[in-house]
XYZ file of C-alpha atoms in Angstrom:
314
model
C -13.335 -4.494 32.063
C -16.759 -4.165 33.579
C -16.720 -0.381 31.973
C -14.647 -0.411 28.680
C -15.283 3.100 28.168
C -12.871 3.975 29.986
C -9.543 4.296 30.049
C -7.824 0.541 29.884
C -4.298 0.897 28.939
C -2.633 2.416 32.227
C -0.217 -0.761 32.680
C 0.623 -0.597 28.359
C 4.318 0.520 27.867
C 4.664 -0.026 24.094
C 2.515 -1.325 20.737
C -0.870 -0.283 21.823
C -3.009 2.119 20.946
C -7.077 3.065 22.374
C -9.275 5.349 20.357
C -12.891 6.649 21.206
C -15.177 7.407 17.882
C -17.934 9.473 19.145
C -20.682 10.178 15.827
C -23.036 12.848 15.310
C -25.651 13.156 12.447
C -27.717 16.742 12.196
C -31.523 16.289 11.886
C -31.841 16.090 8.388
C -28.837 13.130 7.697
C -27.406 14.893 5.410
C -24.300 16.721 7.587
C -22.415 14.120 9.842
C -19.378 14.819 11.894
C -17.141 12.275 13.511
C -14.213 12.523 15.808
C -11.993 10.127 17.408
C -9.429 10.899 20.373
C -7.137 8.582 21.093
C -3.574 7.669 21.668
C -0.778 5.608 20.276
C 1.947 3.953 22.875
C 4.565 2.920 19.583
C 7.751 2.842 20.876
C 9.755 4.914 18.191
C 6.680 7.488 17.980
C 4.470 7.535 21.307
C 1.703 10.358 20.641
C -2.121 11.027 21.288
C -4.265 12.767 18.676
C -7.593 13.438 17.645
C -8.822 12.335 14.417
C -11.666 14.041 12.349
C -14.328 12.825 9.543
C -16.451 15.376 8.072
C -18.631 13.992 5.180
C -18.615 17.075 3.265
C -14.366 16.011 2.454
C -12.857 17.127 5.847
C -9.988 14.485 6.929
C -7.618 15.943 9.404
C -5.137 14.258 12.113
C -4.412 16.112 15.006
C -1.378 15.342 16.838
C -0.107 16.033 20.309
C 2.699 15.441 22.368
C 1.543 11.655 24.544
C 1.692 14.173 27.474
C -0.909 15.944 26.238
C -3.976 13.476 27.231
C -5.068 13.467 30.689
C -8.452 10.985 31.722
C -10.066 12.090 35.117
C -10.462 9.032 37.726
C -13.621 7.645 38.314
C -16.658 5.734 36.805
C -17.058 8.202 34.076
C -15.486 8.507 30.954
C -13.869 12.449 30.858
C -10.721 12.713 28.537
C -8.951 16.126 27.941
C -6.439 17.174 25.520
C -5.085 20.406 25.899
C -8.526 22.563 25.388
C -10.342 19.585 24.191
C -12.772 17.835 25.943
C -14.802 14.502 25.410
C -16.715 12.649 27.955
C -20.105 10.768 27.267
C -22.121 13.856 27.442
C -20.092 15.986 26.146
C -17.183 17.052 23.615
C -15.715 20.566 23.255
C -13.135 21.023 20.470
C -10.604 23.889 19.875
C -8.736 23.009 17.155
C -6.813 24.808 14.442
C -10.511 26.016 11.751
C -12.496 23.656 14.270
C -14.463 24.403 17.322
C -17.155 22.858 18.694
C -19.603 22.228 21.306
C -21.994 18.855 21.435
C -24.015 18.133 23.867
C -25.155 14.110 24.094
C -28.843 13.630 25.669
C -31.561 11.111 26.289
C -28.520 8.273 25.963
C -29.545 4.636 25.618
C -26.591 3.106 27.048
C -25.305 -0.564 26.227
C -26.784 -2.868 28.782
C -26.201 -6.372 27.942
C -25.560 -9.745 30.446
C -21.682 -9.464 29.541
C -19.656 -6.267 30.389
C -19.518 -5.167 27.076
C -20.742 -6.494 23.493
C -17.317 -8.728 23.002
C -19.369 -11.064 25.651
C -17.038 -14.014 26.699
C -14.179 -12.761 24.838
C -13.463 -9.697 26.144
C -11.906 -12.143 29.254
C -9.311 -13.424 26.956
C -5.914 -12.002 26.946
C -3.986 -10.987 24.262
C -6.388 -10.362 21.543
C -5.536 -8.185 18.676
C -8.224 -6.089 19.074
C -10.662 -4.823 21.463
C -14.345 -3.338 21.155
C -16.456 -1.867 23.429
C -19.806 0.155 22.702
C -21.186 3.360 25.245
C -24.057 4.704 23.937
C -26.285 3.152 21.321
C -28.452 6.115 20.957
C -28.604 9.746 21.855
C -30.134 13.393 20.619
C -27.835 15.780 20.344
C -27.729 19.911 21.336
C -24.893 21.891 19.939
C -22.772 23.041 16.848
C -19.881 22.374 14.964
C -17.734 25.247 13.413
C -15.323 24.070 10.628
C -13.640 26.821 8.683
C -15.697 29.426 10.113
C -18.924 27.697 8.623
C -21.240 26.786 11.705
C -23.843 23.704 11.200
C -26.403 23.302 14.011
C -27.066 19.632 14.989
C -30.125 20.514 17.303
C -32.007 17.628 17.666
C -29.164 14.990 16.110
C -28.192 11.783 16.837
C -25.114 10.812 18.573
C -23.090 7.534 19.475
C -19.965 6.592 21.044
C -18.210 3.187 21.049
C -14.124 2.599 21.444
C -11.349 0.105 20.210
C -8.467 -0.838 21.953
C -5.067 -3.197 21.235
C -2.588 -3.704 19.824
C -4.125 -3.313 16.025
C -6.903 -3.325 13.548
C -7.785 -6.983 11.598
C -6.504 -7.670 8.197
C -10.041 -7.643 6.446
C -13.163 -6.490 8.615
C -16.746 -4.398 7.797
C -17.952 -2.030 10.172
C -21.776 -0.275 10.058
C -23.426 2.181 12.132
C -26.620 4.065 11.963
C -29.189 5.700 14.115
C -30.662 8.252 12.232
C -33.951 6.179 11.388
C -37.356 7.502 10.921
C -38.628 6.537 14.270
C -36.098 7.599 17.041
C -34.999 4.919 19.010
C -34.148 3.014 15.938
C -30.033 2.028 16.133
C -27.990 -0.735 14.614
C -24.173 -0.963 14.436
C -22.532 -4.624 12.998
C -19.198 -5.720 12.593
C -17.833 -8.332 11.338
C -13.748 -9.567 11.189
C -10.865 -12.063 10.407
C -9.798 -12.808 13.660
C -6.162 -13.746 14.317
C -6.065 -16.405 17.252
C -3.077 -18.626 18.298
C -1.220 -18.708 14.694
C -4.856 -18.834 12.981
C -7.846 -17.124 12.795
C -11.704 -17.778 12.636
C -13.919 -15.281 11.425
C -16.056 -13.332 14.103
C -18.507 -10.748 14.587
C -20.704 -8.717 16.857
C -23.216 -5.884 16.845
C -26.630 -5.088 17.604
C -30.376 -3.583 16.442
C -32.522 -1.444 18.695
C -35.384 -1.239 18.162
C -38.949 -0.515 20.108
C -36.975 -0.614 23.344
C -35.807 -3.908 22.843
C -31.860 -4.365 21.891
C -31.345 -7.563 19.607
C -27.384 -8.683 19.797
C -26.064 -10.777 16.833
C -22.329 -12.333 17.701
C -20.448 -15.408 17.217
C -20.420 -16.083 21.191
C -24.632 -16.178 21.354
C -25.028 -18.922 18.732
C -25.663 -16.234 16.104
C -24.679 -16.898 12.133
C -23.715 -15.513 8.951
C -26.464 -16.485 6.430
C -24.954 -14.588 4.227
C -22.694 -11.837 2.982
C -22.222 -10.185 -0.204
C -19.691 -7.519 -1.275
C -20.065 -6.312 -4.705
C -20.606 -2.438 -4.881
C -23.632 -2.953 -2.161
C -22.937 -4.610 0.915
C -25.196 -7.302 2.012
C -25.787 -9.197 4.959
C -28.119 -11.534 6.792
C -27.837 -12.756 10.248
C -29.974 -15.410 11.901
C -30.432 -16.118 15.845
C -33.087 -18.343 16.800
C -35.947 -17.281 14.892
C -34.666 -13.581 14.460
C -33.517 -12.516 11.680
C -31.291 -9.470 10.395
C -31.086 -7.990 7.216
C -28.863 -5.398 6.147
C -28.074 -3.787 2.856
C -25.643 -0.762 2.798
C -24.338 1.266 -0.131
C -20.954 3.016 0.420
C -20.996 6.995 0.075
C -18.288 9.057 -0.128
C -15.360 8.659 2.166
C -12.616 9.870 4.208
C -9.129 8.485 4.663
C -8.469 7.904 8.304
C -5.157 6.390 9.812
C -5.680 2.708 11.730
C -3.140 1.009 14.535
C -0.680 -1.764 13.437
C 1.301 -2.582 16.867
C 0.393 0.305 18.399
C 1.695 2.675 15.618
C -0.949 5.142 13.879
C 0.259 4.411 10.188
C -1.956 2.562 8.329
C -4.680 4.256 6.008
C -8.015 3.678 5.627
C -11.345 4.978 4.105
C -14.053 5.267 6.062
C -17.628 6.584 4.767
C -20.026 8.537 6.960
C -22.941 9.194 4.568
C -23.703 6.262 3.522
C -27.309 4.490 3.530
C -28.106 1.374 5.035
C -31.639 -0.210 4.871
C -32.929 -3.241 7.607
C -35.045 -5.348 7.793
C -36.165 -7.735 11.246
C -37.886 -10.642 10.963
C -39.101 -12.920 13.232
C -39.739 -16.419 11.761
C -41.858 -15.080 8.594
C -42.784 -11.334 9.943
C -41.492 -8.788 9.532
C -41.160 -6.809 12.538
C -39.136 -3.376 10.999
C -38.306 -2.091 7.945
C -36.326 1.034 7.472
C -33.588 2.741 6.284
C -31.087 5.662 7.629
C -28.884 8.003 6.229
C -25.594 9.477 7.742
C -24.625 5.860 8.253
C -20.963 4.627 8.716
C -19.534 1.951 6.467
C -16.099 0.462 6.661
C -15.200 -2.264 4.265
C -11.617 -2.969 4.438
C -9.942 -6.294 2.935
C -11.487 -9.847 1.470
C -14.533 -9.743 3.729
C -16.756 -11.838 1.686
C -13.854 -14.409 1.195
C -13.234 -15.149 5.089
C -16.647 -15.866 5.713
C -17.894 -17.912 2.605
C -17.118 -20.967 4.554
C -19.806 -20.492 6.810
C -22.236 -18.721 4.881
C -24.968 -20.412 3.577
C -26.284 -19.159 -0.018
C-alpha cells in the first residue's frame, strides 16, 4: 500500500485485474505512444497482456498465457513478459511489428502526505477500483519501431500511473498531459461515479505541477467541483481554498482499448491520446499559469456531467 506501483494482487484468486499505463509523447506532441501491461485473474479466462495506443490508429491487444508475467521482488517496480520489459525507468518491447526501447529520466515522482493520490481511501477495502500514480513527469531517451517505421522520442515526456480491482466505474473522465511549454508543467484529473455500499457518490482526484510545487485536487482534501461541462469540449473547474483549476480539453482522435468488469478484460472503450487540453491556475484573482499541451489523454466514458450536477455549482 505504501508503494502502489507495485505489484498488489499476490493473495487475488479470481475477478481482478491490475494494469500499468506508462505514456510517452515525442518532442514535438504530435507522435504519442502508450502501453499498458497488465493482467486479468477472471476465472473462466485468467490471462496477462499488454495493451497498445498509438495515436496515428494503432490499437492492438497482446495476449499471453497468465504464466507469462513474472514481477521481480523488491521496492522497485520491474515486470517482464516473455521478452518484454517495463519497470519505472525503463520498457523494452518485442512484439509481433513492435519493438521498442524507452528510457524514463529526470522522474518527478508522486510525493504526497498519503501513500498514494487515493489519500484516505486507498485504506478501505473492497473498492471497485484502485488508482495509484508513479511518475508525474519524466524526459524520455529512446525509440519506438511500429511496422518497421522508427519514431525517435529523444527528449519526450513520459508518465506512469496504474489501476487495480475488481473493475472500471460506470461513467468516469480521465486527463493527462505533460507536454507543456515549460517542462515541469504536468496535470492528470479524474473524476468518477463511485459505487459504495449499494450506492455511490461521485469522487475524484488528480493533480497540477507546476514550478516545483504539486497542487492535489480530490474529494478527501476538501476540494470541489465548480463545475463540469460535457458538450463536444470538456470543461472543468476545481476550487481548494483559494486555488483554483481550470481545465478545458477537446477530444482528438481515439483508440478502442478493452477495460475490466470483475476481473474479465471485455469491455471496450475509446481512449484519445492527442488530444489538447488548456489550464489555467488561479489563486484568489491571479492567475498564476496559463498553458496548454498537446499529446494529452482524454477519457470520457458514460453520463459524467449528470453524476456530478448535484454538486456543481453553475
Amino acid at each position: 500500500m505504501k508503494n502502489p506501483i507495485l505489484y498488489q494482487g499476490k493473495l487475488k484468486k479470481n475477478n481482478y485485474f491490475e494494469g500499468w499505463y506508462f505514456k510517452v509523447v515525442n518532442n514535438t506532441g504530435d507522435r504519442v505512444f502508450a502501453v499498458i501491461p497488465g493482467l486479468s485473474k477472471d476465472k473462466k479466462d485468467p490471462h496477462c497482456f499488454i495493451q497498445i495506443n498509438d495515436n496515428v490508429g494503432y490499437t492492438n491487444y497482446y495476449r499471453f498465457d497468465i504464466g507469462s508475467i513474472k514481477f521481480l521482488e523488491g521496492k522497485q517496480l520491474n515486470i517482464s513478459i516473455n521478452n518484454n520489459f517495463f519497470s519505472e525507468e525503463k520498457i523494452i518491447l518485442d512484439l509481433p511489428n513492435l519493438r521498442a526501447d524507452l528510457n524514463f529520466l529526470n522522474i518527478v515522482k508522486y510525493k504526497g502526505f498519503w501513500p498514494n493520490i487515493m489519500g484516505p481511501f486507498s485504506f478501505i477495502p473492497f473498492m471497485q477500483c484502485y488508482h495509484g500514480v508513479s511518475v508525474l513527469n519524466s524526459t524520455i531517451r529512446g525509440y519506438v519501431e511500429l511496422n518497421g517505421i522508427v519514431t525517435d522520442y529523444l527528449d519526450g515526456k513520459g508518465y506512469i500511473e496504474k489501476d487495480w480491482g475488481t473493475g472500471f466505474p460506470s461513467s468516469w473522465v480521465w486527463l493527462q498531459g505533460n507536454s507543456f511549454k515549460e517542462t515541469d508543467v504536468s496535470i492528470m484529473m479524474s473524476l468518477a461515479h463511485i459505487p459504495w455500499l449499494g450506492s455511490y457518490f461521485p469522487g475524484f482526484l488528480g493533480f497540477f505541477n507546476v514550478g516545483g510545487k504539486t497542487h492535489y485536487f480530490s474529494t478527501y482534501n476538501f476540494s470541489r467541483v465548480n463545475k463540469i461541462i460535457v458538450d463536444g469540449r470538456l470543461v472543468i473547474e476545481l476550487k481548494k481554498r483559494g486555488y483554483l483549476l481550470r481545465i478545458k480539453a477537446l477530444q482528438s482522435s481515439v483508440g478502442v482499448l478493452k477495460a475490466p468488469t470483475k476481473g474479465s478484460m471485455n469491455r471496450p472503450i475509446k481512449e484519445s491520446i492527442n488530444s489538447v487540453i488548456e489550464v489555467e491556475l488561479y489563486w484568489k484573482n491571479e492567475r498564476l499559469y496559463s498553458g496548454k499541451t498537446m499529446g494529452g489523454g482524454l477519457e470520457v466514458v458514460g453520463d459524467i456531467e449528470g453524476i456530478f450536477s448535484k454538486i456543481t455549482r453553475r
